[in-house]
Amino acid sequence: MIFKVAIVGAGPAGYFTAQALQNAQNEDLSFSIDMIERLPTPWGLVRSGVAPDHPKIKMVSKVFEKIAKEPNFRLFANVEVGRDVSLKDLREQYDAVVLATGASKGRKLGIPGEELANSLSAADFVPWYNAHPDYVNTEVDLSCDTAVVIGAGNVAMDVARILAIDPTELDPTDVAEHALMKLKESNIRTVIICGRRGPEHAAFTAPEIRDLPKLEFTDVYIDEKQINAAAKRVTISGEVEKDLKNNLEALKLIAEHIKKGVERKLEIKFLATPVAIKGNKKVEEIVFTVNKAENGKVVSTKETLTIKAGLVITAIGYDAVEYPGITIENGRINNIAGHVEHNVYTTGWAKRGPTGVIGTNKSDSSDVVDLIIENLKEPKDSEGITAILKSGHEIIDQLGWEKINASEVISGEIAGKPRVKEVDWKRLISLGRS
Ligand code: NAP
């Protein structure tokens, strides 16, 4: 029996769903997979989220392309659910619909001054430097000397690194051309990451922390006393988990690392909760309450800390974006273990929230495919997406995407980069057409 499955969203969770479907095929069961993507380009966060100076993480795109080469896979990029096709129509045309639409709305701090100019969310800043067509015009002013990044997770780390490194280090990467130009003119020389809890609660992962002392033109500062105090706290409270031990060791190495004495500085501060962003129309300073760790809890003290900075970027997590046909609860598509309703499922960040690395989506998607297979009965006699897309709607299929990909890679070869990303939606479509 051949079942038709529509996967909405061409990011890691979408591709791993397609892979799990392909792997589940046997003599009696096969799938025809249509991947639907709003942008003219696939790969989701691997294209528009992963930091340009982390090319190894992007190697997973080779796996995506292998999945896409299978004969039962079709790409329909430049198709938006809720605008070009409705979820209701997809439900009717397909045996199962999997929503792998991620979480792209940056969470807000909800503090006074958050709306000032140059107070940005990582949800706008990251796609800006990664050449996402919707974020080319994000207004970023890098004329100040100090930037603050709120949050102690890997996104905060990526954002801080991009601001703190010498931009020439981005020359051989696929960073957006418009961002590279602006970063080369940047006056920012100090970037301060602020986490509200202690080092033992930081959400960074050890490999990312270990990369920091390798930065050639930036000194990284962490207060050693804060790390030692955290290590003491966790040891007192019992056996220390391996990941936490690795994190604290990596943070301590940074604190102890001999500084090069260079102009560019990246500092990680802990136990500081932002309470206000101040400035005349534009960010000028960020006020924090200083916290302390007490009996396993983080409590605020009466002390405050004010950092003078002209740019603040909030990297405190993401929520899924609503579109017609779905409801969002706690930042995720309302679901029970990946089941949304009827024949609609969800996976990845849209399902579980913005947690885990790219590989985490593999097990998540495999679980949802098991659930789909359990629920499948008789294949529908339907046409799929071609029955519901308006005639004349221009799609980018796999061949079209391969043309865009080849063109970007060729431009990259000339410039000594892995690729030069095209940022203009219309030009992307015409590249896919030619
Ligand atoms: P995250 O790992 O959940 O970190 C969010 C940070 O924001 C936490 O430190 C959190 O502190 C803080 N925070 C939340 N609300 C706050 C508030 N109101 N005020 C101050 N701080 C607040 O999220 P993320 O950095 O966005 O990353 C998302 C996922 O992508 C993670 O799983 C991450 O590992 C992954 N990622 C991986 C890589 C990589 O592998 N290289 C790169 C980027 C992202 P509390 O803990 O106190 O809530």
mmCIF file of C-alpha atoms in Angstrom, residues 24 31 75 81 100 108 124 146 191 211 299 331 424:
data_model
loop_
_atom_site.group_PDB
_atom_site.id
_atom_site.type_symbol
_atom_site.label_atom_id
_atom_site.label_comp_id
_atom_site.label_asym_id
_atom_site.label_seq_id
_atom_site.Cartn_x
_atom_site.Cartn_y
_atom_site.Cartn_z
ATOM 1 C CA ALA A 24 10.007 2.201 7.512
ATOM 2 C CA PHE A 31 5.190 6.253 1.190
ATOM 3 C CA LEU A 75 10.004 19.164 -2.701
ATOM 4 C CA VAL A 81 0.437 26.693 4.344
ATOM 5 C CA ALA A 100 7.636 20.444 11.187
ATOM 6 C CA LYS A 108 10.309 38.534 25.019
ATOM 7 C CA ASP A 124 15.717 38.649 14.132
ATOM 8 C CA THR A 146 29.542 47.444 23.943
ATOM 9 C CA VAL A 191 30.285 41.754 24.243
ATOM 10 C CA ASP A 211 35.559 26.654 21.212
ATOM 11 C CA VAL A 299 17.213 34.606 44.693
ATOM 12 C CA GLY A 331 4.908 28.119 22.499
ATOM 13 C CA ASP A 424 16.318 38.175 -2.566
#
